[in-house]
Amino acid sequence: MNHHSEYNNDIEAAVEVMRRGGVIAYPTDTVWGIGCDAACAVAVRRIYEIKHRADSKALITLVADEDMLAGCIEGEIPQACLDYLRESDRPTTIVYPKGRNVASELLAEDGSIGIRITRDSYSNDLCRMLGGAVVSTSANISGEPAAKVYGDISKKILDSVDYVAFSGRDSVEALRPSRVVKLTEDGEIIVLRD
């Protein structure tokens, strides 16, 4: 069996689990993540439980491209924002003022949502095949260090998800978390985490 079909089978299996409302562990453009279909409230709530995370801490969502991003936020994406993303030299999550078409559990108390366009092949293909945004939060119990490589993920986390991606397990390149910036109502960009 060649690598290509193994990779495709891995993506298809992960998407199938997410379509049924399941939760997966998978490699992203930054650290290993726990994810689900961003539109599925039940799955999003399960991620909060798995991580022992307070609901007031919103989760990041990954999208494949600018079109998918536009479907998840209210209003137009400001040009300054698109320019910022296109010029960014590393994965950048932007907190937009108002989210839509996603589980309300993903929104912060003020209705804002953190979204990242992922350029990493696995997570990008995941979004494309699902046909929508995929939740991405670091694969760790809240307060513990993020899982930079597959070997960092605790057994507890691996046992609590429904599917663990095969792709990326061998990678030893430790990637850092994304830069996080906030887009204000009047179109300004403020760096929250560099």
GROMACS .gro file of N, CA and C in nm, residues 55 69 107 113 123 127 131 155 166 181-182:
model
   33
   55ASP      N    1  -1.507   2.652   3.013
   55ASP     CA    2  -1.576   2.691   2.889
   55ASP      C    3  -1.552   2.836   2.851
   69LEU      N    4  -1.298   3.068   0.586
   69LEU     CA    5  -1.289   3.167   0.693
   69LEU      C    6  -1.409   3.261   0.688
  107LEU      N    7  -1.739   3.019   2.082
  107LEU     CA    8  -1.730   3.164   2.090
  107LEU      C    9  -1.695   3.208   2.231
  113ILE      N   10  -1.435   3.492   1.797
  113ILE     CA   11  -1.389   3.356   1.764
  113ILE      C   12  -1.247   3.363   1.711
  123SER      N   13  -0.388   1.907   0.827
  123SER     CA   14  -0.503   1.978   0.884
  123SER      C   15  -0.582   2.053   0.776
  127CYS      N   16  -0.990   1.984   0.686
  127CYS     CA   17  -1.095   2.086   0.670
  127CYS      C   18  -1.164   2.073   0.535
  131GLY      N   19  -1.535   1.969   0.474
  131GLY     CA   20  -1.615   2.074   0.412
  131GLY      C   21  -1.647   2.185   0.510
  155LYS      N   22  -0.115   0.945   2.764
  155LYS     CA   23  -0.200   0.829   2.736
  155LYS      C   24  -0.345   0.864   2.767
  166PHE      N   25  -0.255   0.895   1.204
  166PHE     CA   26  -0.129   0.822   1.185
  166PHE      C   27  -0.024   0.916   1.127
  181VAL      N   28  -0.350   3.713   1.721
  181VAL     CA   29  -0.379   3.857   1.713
  181VAL      C   30  -0.529   3.877   1.717
  182LYS      N   31  -0.570   3.995   1.759
  182LYS     CA   32  -0.713   4.025   1.768
  182LYS      C   33  -0.748   4.135   1.670
   0.00000   0.00000   0.00000
